Amino acid sequence: MLRTSLFVTSLMVGTSAFAQQAPDQAPEADTASAQGNEIIVTAQKRDQRLIDVPISIIAKKGAELQNAGLNDFNDIAARVPNLFINDTPANKQIVIRGIGTTGNSFSFEQSVALFVDGIYGGRNRQYNQPFLDIERLEVLRGPQGALFGRNTGAGAIAITTARPSQEVLVDAFAEYEFRTNSANATAVVNGPITDTLSIRIAARYAEDNGWLRNTRLNRVEPQTDQFVGRVSLLWQPRDNVDIFGKLEYSRVDLTGSPFEFVAGGQRPDYRKDTDDAFIPEGDNAEALNGVLQIDVGLGNHTLTAITGYSGYDFAQAFNIQGRTPTRLVSDNAETFNQWSQEIRLLSPTTGAFDYVVGAYFEWSESLVRRGQTFDLPAPRVPDRIIRRRFDQETTVLSAFAQANWRFAEQFSLGAGLRWTRIDKTGEVEGTTTNFLPGPPTTPNQVIPLNLLRGEIDESTFAPSAVLNWTPSRDVTAYVRYARGEKGGAFSEFQNVTPRTFFLRPETSDLFEVGLKTQFPEIRGFFNVIAYTTDYKDLQRSALDINTAEFITSNAAGARTRGVEIEGGFSPAEGLTLSAAVAYLDAKYTSFRNGPCAASNPAFNAPGCVEDRSGSRLENAPEWSGNIAVDFDRPVTERLRAFANATLNFQSDVNYREFANPLEVQPAFSKTDIRAGLGSVGRGWEVALLVRNLFEERTSALIFPTFPVGLGPNDRVHVPDPLRSFTLQARVAF
C-alpha cells in the first residue's frame, strides 16, 4: 500500500502544479491564515506571505486541525512530512528531519522548540496541553538561527492562538466517538467590553476512553479526563498601541497506560494484563500559562515587549513491562516554573533595507523526583526501590538581529546573528534500598547515590544567511545557511558518575535550497526544498536493559539530508487536490561510543558499546507524506456539502537505537475521511469523521524493557488507536 501511495505522489508531482492553498478555498481545506488572497505566516516575527519566507514551513489553520480531529501534537505528525512524534514511557519525543531529544530524560531540553504566542517551551511537558482555539500552527523544519534562538537545532513549532476582536461571536463544537464512547466539547465566546477593549473566552472538556482492554482490571486504557480554559483580552487604547493578555489553565488526568506487552516478536492484539501493584498506573498534570504582549507603533517601526509565564506540576506511574506479575514500576514527578521577557524592534519593509533587533531573558527552575520499584523473583516483595531527586535552575540572556537588503529588483540578501549566554546549576542525589532476604527484622540495605552538583556557563553564537531571488510575486528561490545550537545538559539518571554528569552543547549547520511557486490561475502552488544538516556533539541516551537505566553521551557527529516536496491545485470550483512527500537520509557520521547493535554478539553484556558511525538514526523514516482531496461547495442557496479524504504514509521506522528488527514499525498508510453538510453562511455544520478507515494496526513506539521474566524477543508496544467513527457538530452565531 505504501508503494501505491508513493507512486501516486510521484505522478501528481510530475503532472500538476500543486497548491498549498487555493486563496479562495473553503475553510476545511485551508492550511494557513489568509490576508486578502495571500497565505500569511509569522515565522520571521512579522506578517509575511508564506511564499516570501525562505524557510521550510508547513502551516495549518486552527479550523483544519479541529475538523480533522487533530487535538494534540501526536495527531499532527501524520499531516507534516519529516515530523515524527511518539510517547515514550515518560514524555513525548518530537523529531524533525530525524533529530529529536529522548523523552526519557527530565534534564535535557528539546532539540525542537515550542513557541505558543511567542513564549518559548523547551521542556517535554510543555507539549502536553491539547489544542484550544488555535488560529494557526506553523512547523518550521531545520535549524532556525537568529530569530528563534537556542534549542532549535532540529526545528521549531509555533502556535498562535485566536485573539479577541470587536466582533460578537459564539462558537460551539462537539465530538462523539462511537467505538470508545469518547466525547469532547469546545466553546468560544468573543466580543467587545468597550470600544477599545475586547475579550475572548475559550474552554474545552474531554472524556476519552482508551483503545486497550485491561483484562485483569476489566477496564479500557488509557482513560483521559481533561479540561483547558483560557481568557484573553485585547486593549487598543490608541491606533498605534495593542496590549494583549492571556491566561490559560489546563488539567489532564489519565488512568492506566497505553503500554502493551507483546511476546515473541508478535504484533499487538490490543489487550493488556497489568495490575496496580505498588503504585497505580496513571498520569496527572496541571499547567498554567500566561502572556502579556505590548505592541507600540513608533513612527514606521513597531516596538514589541512579550512577558511570559509557563508552569506545570505532574505525577505519573507506569508498569514498564506492561504485564503481570509486576516486575518494575517507574514513577516520576516534576514541578516547573519559567518566566521570560523579550523586547524587539521591527522596522518597516517599504525600503531597500529592513531589520529586526531584540533581546531576550529567561529564568526557570525544575524539581524532578523519580522512582523505580523492582520486584525480582525473590522472597521479599518488593526487592529494591530506587529514589532520586534532580534540581535545575537556568538563566538565559540573549541578543539577536536579522536584516534584509534588497540590493537589486529581484534579489535580496539576509543575515542574522544571535548571541546567547546560558547559566545552569544542577544537583542530583538519590538512594537505592535493597530489601534483603531473611526474617522481617532483617535491616534494609540503603546505598546512597553520590551527591553531584555542577554548573554550566557558556556563550554561543547562531548566525544565519540567505540569498533570495524573486523574479515575480509568484516565484521565490533561495539559498540558506543557519546555525542551530542547544545548550549543555546534566545527566540525571541513576547510574550517573562525575564523569558522565555533564553533556557538551549540541550544534548544527544547515545548508538549504528551495523553490516556492504559486499559480493564481489554478489557485495552486508547488514547493521543493533540498537540505543537508551536520550535527556535532548530538546529545543522546541509550537504554541499558540489564539495569533498566539510560546511558547518556554525546554522539560526535550526525548528518541528515533530504528533499521535501509539497503542493496542490484546484481543478474545479470547490475541489482541491494536494500532496506532500519527504525523503530523509539520516545517519551518524561519528559515534564511536554508541550502544551496541542487536547484531553484536556482546549485545546483552552490561555496558556494551561499539562504533556506530554510519548507522541510521532511530525515529527517522526514509519516506513520509500525505495525499488529500478536499471538496466544499453549495448544493442549494442555503446548504453546502463538504468532504475530505487524506492518505498518510510512512516507510519503515526503527524506534530504538539498537538497530533491532523487533523494534521496527513496518511501512504503512492510513486513510482518514470526513463528510458532512452545513450552512452556506457557515453558521452550522454536521460531519462524520472516520480515522484509520482500513484499520491499519501500527505501534507508535516499541521498546525493550527490564529483562527479568522476559524472553529475548519480548517487547513493549504503544499501539496506535484502531478505526474510529466520530460525529462532529458545530454552531456559530
XYZ file of C-alpha atoms in Angstrom:
733
model
C 0.000 0.000 0.000
C 2.961 2.296 0.665
C 4.303 1.678 -2.860
C 0.931 2.737 -4.276
C 0.991 5.899 -2.172
C 4.474 6.842 -3.339
C 3.588 6.156 -6.984
C 0.501 8.359 -6.785
C 2.510 11.118 -5.113
C 5.216 10.958 -7.787
C 2.612 11.015 -10.533
C 0.950 14.092 -9.060
C 4.286 15.857 -8.644
C 5.190 15.169 -12.253
C 1.917 16.103 -13.893
C 0.430 19.011 -11.978
C 1.348 22.291 -10.348
C 0.487 21.864 -6.720
C -1.204 24.433 -4.489
C -0.573 24.627 -0.797
C -3.812 26.514 -0.504
C -6.179 27.910 -3.035
C -6.649 31.538 -1.957
C -10.434 31.271 -2.146
C -10.651 27.805 -0.644
C -13.247 26.690 1.849
C -12.142 26.652 5.497
C -11.958 22.842 5.641
C -9.103 22.897 3.131
C -7.259 25.926 4.496
C -3.661 25.307 5.503
C -2.819 28.775 6.794
C -4.457 32.038 7.666
C -5.096 34.417 4.815
C -4.863 38.154 4.408
C -6.660 39.107 1.256
C -5.656 36.453 -1.262
C -2.299 35.617 0.341
C -1.207 32.977 2.831
C 0.204 34.789 5.877
C 2.635 33.355 8.449
C 4.739 34.899 11.218
C 7.831 32.677 11.086
C 10.132 35.730 10.934
C 8.432 37.795 13.672
C 6.344 39.768 11.164
C 3.340 39.063 8.945
C 4.616 37.707 5.630
C 3.287 35.772 2.685
C 4.256 32.140 3.029
C 5.861 32.171 -0.405
C 8.189 35.008 0.671
C 9.624 33.214 3.712
C 12.889 31.358 2.911
C 12.246 28.525 5.359
C 10.721 25.064 5.031
C 7.306 25.610 6.653
C 4.084 23.671 6.912
C 1.221 25.853 8.171
C -2.136 24.608 9.410
C -5.152 26.694 10.257
C -6.941 26.021 13.536
C -10.230 25.164 11.819
C -8.474 22.489 9.750
C -6.974 20.885 12.857
C -10.326 20.876 14.656
C -12.278 19.467 11.723
C -9.754 16.670 11.216
C -9.960 15.700 14.893
C -6.318 16.665 15.461
C -6.313 17.581 19.134
C -2.643 17.463 20.156
C 0.906 17.137 18.828
C 0.693 13.382 18.394
C -2.116 13.847 15.883
C -0.455 16.404 13.611
C 2.649 14.335 12.835
C 0.855 12.353 10.119
C -0.020 15.595 8.306
C 3.507 17.050 8.318
C 6.208 15.085 6.449
C 9.504 14.832 8.328
C 7.743 15.450 11.656
C 7.728 12.407 13.923
C 6.173 12.278 17.408
C 5.897 9.407 19.843
C 5.088 8.884 23.507
C 7.973 7.415 25.448
C 7.217 5.868 28.843
C 7.996 9.240 30.447
C 7.186 12.019 27.951
C 6.677 12.941 24.317
C 9.550 12.854 21.865
C 9.344 15.262 18.931
C 11.629 14.659 15.948
C 12.072 16.816 12.833
C 14.193 15.553 9.940
C 15.450 12.659 12.062
C 16.649 14.773 15.016
C 14.953 14.968 18.392
C 15.594 14.566 22.102
C 14.678 11.477 24.064
C 11.575 11.843 26.177
C 13.022 9.678 28.949
C 15.256 12.421 30.345
C 13.938 15.238 32.519
C 17.167 17.220 32.314
C 17.518 17.510 28.528
C 15.776 20.312 26.702
C 14.217 19.546 23.346
C 16.015 19.913 20.009
C 12.634 21.028 18.652
C 11.459 24.174 20.432
C 7.826 25.070 21.006
C 6.558 28.640 20.905
C 2.989 29.489 21.936
C 2.083 33.133 21.318
C 5.807 33.882 21.317
C 6.578 32.123 24.618
C 9.364 29.533 24.448
C 8.816 25.995 25.717
C 11.796 23.676 25.812
C 10.541 21.119 28.313
C 8.818 17.861 27.390
C 5.715 18.621 29.440
C 5.156 21.981 27.769
C 3.957 19.987 24.738
C 1.192 18.134 26.561
C -1.727 20.582 26.559
C -4.428 19.804 23.995
C -5.097 22.322 21.233
C -7.664 25.004 22.023
C -8.966 27.812 19.801
C -5.867 27.964 17.602
C -5.574 30.491 14.810
C -2.536 28.920 13.188
C 0.148 26.283 13.705
C 3.479 26.550 11.903
C 6.068 23.748 11.735
C 9.496 25.150 10.827
C 11.824 22.378 9.696
C 15.564 22.652 10.242
C 17.752 24.930 12.428
C 16.228 28.387 12.823
C 19.268 30.544 13.546
C 18.885 34.088 14.851
C 15.198 34.729 15.419
C 14.125 31.677 17.398
C 17.407 31.109 19.152
C 18.542 28.269 21.371
C 17.318 24.696 21.201
C 16.053 24.936 17.629
C 18.756 22.693 16.195
C 16.148 20.478 14.531
C 13.340 22.995 14.105
C 10.533 24.798 15.864
C 6.780 24.609 16.234
C 4.970 27.928 16.609
C 1.333 28.155 17.717
C -0.716 31.322 17.510
C -3.965 31.288 19.475
C -7.014 33.224 18.325
C -7.054 36.830 19.553
C -10.038 38.798 20.809
C -11.778 41.197 18.455
C -14.711 43.602 18.447
C -16.809 41.037 16.574
C -19.545 39.361 18.622
C -19.110 35.597 18.269
C -20.349 32.459 19.984
C -18.899 29.221 18.623
C -19.531 25.703 19.950
C -18.002 22.476 18.666
C -18.620 18.934 19.930
C -17.490 15.413 19.034
C -18.667 11.942 19.968
C -16.646 8.838 19.069
C -18.851 5.748 18.852
C -16.309 2.949 19.195
C -14.824 4.051 22.523
C -17.755 6.198 23.727
C -15.482 9.229 23.991
C -16.701 12.814 23.818
C -15.373 16.354 23.911
C -16.800 19.856 23.595
C -15.263 23.247 22.885
C -16.908 26.637 23.369
C -15.665 30.099 22.380
C -17.223 33.458 23.255
C -15.781 36.650 21.784
C -16.869 40.269 21.831
C -16.317 43.859 22.945
C -16.328 45.114 26.523
C -15.779 48.720 25.439
C -14.891 50.375 22.149
C -11.218 49.705 22.854
C -11.308 46.507 24.926
C -12.203 43.028 23.618
C -12.433 39.688 25.391
C -12.287 36.076 24.222
C -13.097 33.099 26.449
C -12.420 29.545 25.284
C -12.811 26.210 27.052
C -12.537 22.533 26.156
C -13.579 19.475 28.130
C -12.956 15.890 27.043
C -13.548 12.391 28.339
C -11.618 9.899 26.234
C -11.815 6.161 26.739
C -8.843 4.099 25.662
C -8.331 1.509 22.943
C -6.623 -1.212 25.044
C -8.604 -3.729 27.122
C -7.017 -4.463 30.502
C -8.241 -7.980 31.152
C -7.009 -8.072 34.746
C -8.622 -4.811 35.887
C -11.589 -5.116 33.491
C -11.289 -1.635 32.047
C -10.138 0.151 28.919
C -6.906 2.134 28.976
C -5.761 4.810 28.878
C -8.764 6.810 30.122
C -8.370 10.570 29.970
C -10.300 13.355 31.656
C -9.094 16.795 30.623
C -10.063 20.447 30.828
C -8.476 23.517 29.247
C -9.707 27.071 29.794
C -8.387 30.382 28.503
C -9.253 34.057 28.915
C -7.726 36.601 26.522
C -8.016 40.387 26.470
C -7.029 42.851 23.750
C -6.887 46.545 24.637
C -6.324 49.107 21.887
C -6.314 52.500 23.647
C -4.772 54.181 20.604
C -4.379 53.397 16.927
C -0.705 52.609 17.441
C -0.988 50.594 20.685
C -2.116 46.968 21.167
C -1.987 45.291 24.581
C -2.750 41.568 24.562
C -3.056 39.436 27.689
C -3.792 35.735 28.058
C -4.165 33.322 30.973
C -4.653 29.598 30.346
C -5.190 26.712 32.772
C -5.172 23.024 31.887
C -5.726 19.816 33.800
C -5.226 16.289 32.469
C -5.978 13.147 34.495
C -5.032 9.852 32.862
C -5.873 6.411 34.246
C -3.872 3.398 33.108
C -1.236 3.471 30.375
C -1.003 2.785 26.619
C 1.681 0.090 27.050
C 1.058 -3.490 25.927
C 3.401 -6.420 26.494
C 3.912 -8.338 23.229
C 5.571 -11.744 23.381
C 7.961 -13.353 20.934
C 8.135 -10.678 18.240
C 4.366 -10.771 17.584
C 2.143 -7.765 16.907
C -0.199 -6.150 19.459
C -3.676 -7.614 19.992
C -4.924 -4.535 21.927
C -5.212 -6.479 25.189
C -3.059 -5.986 28.258
C -2.698 -7.734 31.594
C -1.451 -5.398 34.324
C -2.448 -4.687 37.888
C -1.850 -1.602 40.014
C 0.826 -3.169 42.190
C 2.979 -0.755 44.209
C 1.644 2.423 42.515
C -1.499 2.666 40.321
C -0.754 3.458 36.677
C -1.726 6.980 35.691
C -0.604 10.483 34.821
C -1.988 13.633 36.436
C -0.891 17.098 35.359
C -1.829 20.730 35.839
C -0.417 23.686 33.912
C -0.770 27.456 33.975
C 0.441 29.692 31.148
C 0.237 33.437 30.762
C 1.421 36.101 28.348
C 1.365 39.887 28.173
C 2.305 41.401 24.816
C 2.535 45.134 24.185
C 2.936 46.459 20.638
C 3.613 50.174 20.216
C 3.952 51.923 16.882
C 6.925 54.296 16.803
C 6.535 56.048 13.501
C 7.033 53.336 10.886
C 8.603 50.988 13.440
C 6.950 48.651 15.938
C 8.285 48.054 19.439
C 7.125 44.752 20.977
C 7.509 43.544 24.559
C 6.390 39.998 25.477
C 6.293 38.825 29.084
C 5.556 35.148 29.609
C 4.989 32.633 32.376
C 4.792 28.856 31.977
C 4.473 26.367 34.810
C 3.243 22.857 35.472
C 3.103 20.039 38.003
C 2.701 16.401 37.117
C 2.984 12.947 38.659
C 2.911 9.666 36.757
C 3.478 5.951 37.294
C 3.537 3.029 34.877
C 4.329 -0.665 34.717
C 7.364 -0.608 32.443
C 6.881 -4.236 31.336
C 3.176 -3.871 30.643
C 2.352 -7.228 32.234
C 1.603 -9.203 35.398
C 3.421 -10.104 37.587
C 4.703 -6.586 38.024
C 8.489 -6.565 37.938
C 9.242 -2.859 37.537
C 7.146 0.249 38.193
C 8.547 3.698 37.387
C 7.131 6.851 38.917
C 8.077 10.420 38.039
C 7.032 13.857 39.238
C 8.127 17.367 38.317
C 7.393 20.943 39.312
C 8.474 23.508 36.719
C 8.300 27.327 36.542
C 9.537 29.666 33.827
C 9.494 33.456 33.389
C 10.631 35.170 30.204
C 10.881 38.632 28.706
C 11.505 39.546 25.081
C 11.827 43.029 23.593
C 12.239 43.600 19.880
C 12.091 46.439 17.370
C 10.628 45.768 13.951
C 11.371 48.054 11.009
C 9.043 48.692 8.065
C 9.606 46.760 4.831
C 8.875 49.581 2.388
C 12.505 50.431 1.628
C 15.532 48.536 0.412
C 16.559 47.669 3.968
C 14.570 46.134 6.850
C 15.522 44.566 10.151
C 14.533 43.053 13.473
C 16.618 43.600 16.609
C 15.893 42.446 20.121
C 16.900 40.949 23.442
C 15.597 38.019 25.478
C 15.780 36.974 29.137
C 14.562 33.737 30.703
C 14.675 32.178 34.157
C 13.393 28.716 35.006
C 13.621 26.123 37.746
C 12.747 22.445 37.778
C 12.440 19.942 40.609
C 12.242 16.312 39.467
C 11.599 13.296 41.672
C 11.973 9.838 40.134
C 11.495 6.356 41.494
C 11.710 2.727 40.431
C 10.262 -0.225 42.319
C 11.694 -3.639 41.409
C 10.070 -6.964 42.241
C 12.637 -9.625 41.391
C 11.891 -13.340 41.776
C 12.936 -13.413 45.435
C 11.358 -13.939 48.864
C 10.879 -10.222 49.593
C 8.287 -8.027 47.840
C 9.414 -5.576 46.635
C 13.140 -6.273 46.370
C 14.558 -2.873 45.524
C 13.415 0.753 45.457
C 15.478 3.471 43.776
C 14.747 7.125 44.551
C 16.455 10.217 43.225
C 15.977 13.975 43.108
C 17.188 16.357 40.424
C 17.140 20.168 40.784
C 17.988 22.540 37.975
C 17.939 26.304 37.646
C 18.544 28.023 34.314
C 19.164 31.649 33.378
C 19.345 32.721 29.735
C 20.280 36.072 28.240
C 20.448 36.673 24.514
C 20.507 39.397 21.882
C 19.579 38.982 18.247
C 19.388 40.849 14.962
C 18.296 39.989 11.453
C 18.429 42.284 8.418
C 17.449 42.055 4.753
C 18.888 44.147 1.935
C 17.145 44.285 -1.452
C 20.224 45.134 -3.478
C 18.530 44.602 -6.870
C 14.993 44.455 -8.215
C 14.802 40.659 -7.990
C 17.439 39.878 -5.357
C 17.790 40.311 -1.617
C 20.369 39.262 0.909
C 19.559 38.491 4.519
C 21.773 37.874 7.526
C 21.155 37.245 11.183
C 23.047 36.635 14.392
C 22.011 35.589 17.875
C 24.254 35.649 20.940
C 23.143 33.522 23.866
C 24.560 33.130 27.340
C 23.314 30.205 29.424
C 23.920 29.628 33.122
C 22.709 26.354 34.620
C 23.108 24.823 38.028
C 22.176 21.210 38.622
C 22.100 18.848 41.565
C 21.244 15.155 41.681
C 21.129 12.756 44.628
C 19.344 9.543 45.499
C 19.331 6.201 47.240
C 18.970 2.530 46.397
C 17.196 0.488 49.047
C 17.663 -3.272 48.857
C 15.252 -5.450 50.854
C 17.472 -8.311 51.940
C 16.122 -11.869 52.255
C 15.613 -13.227 55.745
C 13.291 -12.622 58.688
C 11.132 -9.467 58.672
C 13.525 -7.906 61.161
C 16.414 -8.033 58.703
C 17.548 -4.404 58.161
C 17.304 -2.920 54.694
C 20.471 -2.075 52.799
C 20.482 1.617 51.833
C 23.101 2.663 49.282
C 23.345 6.423 48.676
C 23.953 7.885 45.240
C 26.785 10.358 45.442
C 25.518 13.916 45.630
C 26.573 15.573 42.372
C 26.487 19.315 41.849
C 27.515 21.191 38.744
C 27.367 24.477 36.895
C 27.251 25.158 33.175
C 28.314 28.603 31.972
C 28.531 29.009 28.210
C 28.068 31.525 25.425
C 27.147 30.683 21.847
C 26.605 32.436 18.522
C 23.992 31.355 15.980
C 24.495 33.040 12.591
C 22.280 32.710 9.532
C 22.327 33.988 5.964
C 20.015 33.730 2.965
C 20.045 34.823 -0.674
C 16.602 35.318 -2.241
C 15.638 35.545 -5.902
C 12.087 36.733 -6.622
C 11.570 37.131 -10.383
C 7.855 37.719 -9.719
C 5.451 37.839 -6.782
C 4.547 34.219 -7.567
C 8.076 32.749 -7.550
C 10.739 32.690 -4.843
C 14.021 30.780 -4.882
C 16.543 30.862 -2.068
C 19.797 29.505 -0.703
C 20.027 29.461 3.090
C 22.556 28.746 5.836
C 21.665 28.571 9.526
C 23.446 27.511 12.696
C 21.408 25.756 15.359
C 22.540 25.266 18.918
C 21.411 23.529 22.054
C 22.947 24.200 25.440
C 24.913 21.767 27.542
C 22.983 19.500 29.877
C 23.229 17.386 33.004
C 22.543 13.668 33.187
C 20.127 12.808 35.989
C 19.929 9.027 35.534
C 20.644 6.661 38.399
C 23.956 5.400 37.018
C 25.417 8.901 36.569
C 29.001 9.460 37.666
C 31.050 12.649 37.992
C 32.498 11.870 34.549
C 29.122 11.417 32.859
C 27.264 14.188 34.722
C 27.919 16.807 32.017
C 26.960 16.686 28.346
C 28.512 19.070 25.863
C 26.419 21.586 23.874
C 24.896 20.367 20.611
C 25.340 22.340 17.381
C 24.036 22.016 13.824
C 24.840 23.624 10.483
C 22.179 23.731 7.777
C 22.529 24.350 4.049
C 19.185 24.535 2.253
C 17.963 25.463 -1.220
C 14.325 25.979 -2.030
C 11.885 26.930 -4.754
C 8.394 28.210 -3.903
C 5.862 28.968 -6.610
C 2.184 29.742 -6.808
C -0.252 29.745 -9.730
C -3.198 32.096 -9.169
C -4.975 30.969 -12.344
C -5.486 27.477 -10.878
C -5.247 28.584 -7.254
C -2.225 26.403 -6.724
C 1.356 26.188 -5.620
C 4.412 23.932 -5.803
C 7.354 23.879 -3.362
C 10.537 21.829 -3.453
C 13.272 22.088 -0.817
C 16.579 20.204 -0.520
C 18.799 20.335 2.543
C 21.756 18.876 4.379
C 22.463 19.401 8.092
C 25.553 18.381 10.039
C 25.255 17.865 13.794
C 28.109 17.916 16.276
C 28.004 16.507 19.828
C 24.450 15.249 19.437
C 23.029 14.611 22.925
C 21.872 11.007 23.166
C 20.670 8.493 25.759
C 20.567 4.721 25.272
C 18.747 2.161 27.406
C 20.743 -0.480 29.273
C 18.102 -3.193 29.558
C 20.108 -5.107 32.162
C 19.691 -2.314 34.707
C 16.623 -0.533 33.245
C 18.722 2.643 33.209
C 19.818 5.008 30.459
C 23.377 5.780 29.441
C 23.861 9.365 28.261
C 26.597 10.583 25.964
C 27.391 12.884 23.059
C 27.403 11.357 19.593
C 30.336 13.062 17.889
C 28.507 13.652 14.616
C 25.377 13.038 12.564
C 24.096 14.156 9.180
C 20.560 14.465 7.864
C 19.766 15.317 4.278
C 16.789 15.021 2.044
C 14.141 16.576 -0.174
C 10.681 17.917 0.715
C 8.036 18.426 -1.977
C 4.546 19.734 -1.429
C 1.743 21.408 -3.262
C -1.693 21.162 -4.788
C -4.133 22.783 -7.171
C -7.825 23.380 -7.695
C -9.066 21.809 -10.967
C -12.657 22.920 -10.373
C -14.581 25.221 -8.092
C -14.770 23.766 -4.608
C -12.309 20.937 -5.358
C -8.676 20.904 -4.224
C -6.018 18.215 -4.654
C -2.847 18.389 -2.592
C 0.148 16.264 -1.673
C 3.325 16.403 0.370
C 6.216 13.945 0.455
C 9.607 13.938 2.159
C 12.707 11.811 1.619
C 15.162 11.581 4.539
C 18.669 10.155 4.799
C 19.787 10.385 8.452
C 22.966 8.731 9.746
C 25.587 9.014 12.446
C 28.796 10.270 10.880
C 30.782 9.586 14.054
C 29.555 7.698 17.136
C 32.465 5.619 18.457
C 30.947 5.098 21.902
C 27.477 4.200 20.695
C 25.267 1.467 22.182
C 25.844 -1.988 20.772
C 23.628 -3.034 17.882
C 21.479 -6.145 18.297
C 23.711 -7.974 15.811
C 26.716 -7.618 18.142
C 27.426 -10.942 19.939
C 28.053 -8.947 23.141
C 24.774 -7.055 22.829
C 23.423 -8.327 26.168
C 26.626 -7.633 28.074
C 26.218 -4.800 30.609
C 27.654 -1.511 29.318
C 28.270 -2.833 25.789
C 29.414 -0.078 23.395
C 30.656 -0.119 19.805
C 31.416 2.222 16.926
C 28.025 3.073 15.369
C 29.369 5.506 12.782
C 27.380 5.085 9.567
C 24.288 3.670 11.323
C 20.885 5.143 10.528
C 19.307 7.361 13.175
C 16.351 5.992 15.081
C 12.899 7.592 14.634
C 13.818 8.627 11.085
C 11.640 7.020 8.371
C 13.112 7.301 4.899
C 9.781 8.341 3.336
C 6.771 10.151 4.795
C 3.932 12.149 3.334
C 0.258 12.527 2.581
C -2.220 12.995 -0.264
C -5.503 14.841 0.230
C -8.678 15.602 -1.704
C -10.970 18.382 -0.449
C -14.444 19.244 -1.710
C -16.659 22.082 -0.447
C -19.392 23.865 -2.390
C -23.068 24.903 -2.148
C -25.739 22.409 -3.202
C -28.647 24.807 -2.624
C -28.932 28.504 -1.793
C -28.617 27.732 1.920
C -26.919 24.353 2.106
C -23.383 23.282 1.309
C -21.770 19.837 1.185
C -18.176 19.096 2.030
C -15.897 16.085 2.082
C -12.240 15.342 2.635
C -10.055 12.264 2.217
C -6.440 12.126 3.393
C -3.953 9.313 2.867
C -0.973 9.466 5.272
C 2.007 7.185 4.732
C 5.500 6.459 6.000
C 8.178 3.850 5.385
C 9.801 1.559 7.956
C 10.966 3.227 11.150
C 13.222 1.814 13.857
C 12.159 3.215 17.216
C 15.255 2.398 19.229
C 18.986 2.896 18.957
C 19.868 -0.819 18.772
C 19.051 -1.444 15.059
C 16.927 -4.405 16.162
C 14.274 -5.674 13.690
C 11.991 -6.384 16.668
C 11.740 -2.617 17.263
C 10.777 -1.692 13.691
C 7.342 -0.462 12.714
C 6.879 -1.657 9.100
C 5.781 0.752 6.375
C 2.111 1.635 6.395
C -0.514 4.015 5.063
C -3.681 5.211 6.772
C -6.748 6.872 5.335
C -8.996 9.412 7.063
C -12.258 10.592 5.542
C -14.719 13.286 6.583
C -18.043 14.262 5.031
C -20.918 16.461 6.092
C -23.414 19.227 5.488
C -23.529 22.816 6.670
C -24.991 26.212 6.022
C -23.618 28.373 3.233
C -23.061 31.134 5.781
C -21.100 28.661 7.939
C -23.363 29.139 10.929
C -23.650 25.378 11.490
C -22.365 22.071 10.209
C -22.583 18.364 10.964
C -19.979 15.834 9.836
C -18.845 12.251 10.247
C -15.097 11.695 10.593
C -13.629 8.224 10.102
C -9.974 7.896 11.051
C -7.831 4.915 10.039
C -10.551 3.767 7.647
C -8.922 0.452 6.740
C -7.873 -0.264 10.346
C -4.136 -0.477 9.905
C -2.615 -1.854 13.113
C 0.541 0.043 13.962
C 2.594 0.961 17.014
C 3.658 4.464 17.984
C 6.568 3.065 19.999
C 8.318 -0.281 20.509
C 10.945 -0.698 23.178
C 12.876 -3.349 25.087
C 12.462 -3.361 28.816
C 13.819 -4.783 32.046
C 14.676 -8.375 31.124
C 13.701 -10.237 34.309
C 10.901 -12.641 33.413
C 11.012 -11.754 29.714
C 12.251 -13.658 26.689
C 14.865 -12.157 24.321
C 12.220 -11.394 21.692
C 9.600 -9.903 24.025
C 8.870 -6.185 23.658
C 6.531 -3.497 24.925
C 4.414 -1.629 22.343
C 2.359 1.525 22.387
C -0.337 0.533 19.864
C -1.979 3.281 17.826
C -5.773 3.616 18.047
C -7.865 1.468 15.727
C -10.508 2.724 13.301
C -12.737 5.373 14.869
C -16.093 6.905 13.947
C -16.617 10.449 15.209
C -19.753 12.560 14.860
C -18.955 16.277 14.804
C -21.310 19.209 15.219
C -20.595 22.914 15.172
C -22.763 26.018 15.567
C -21.687 29.649 15.468
C -23.575 32.921 15.697
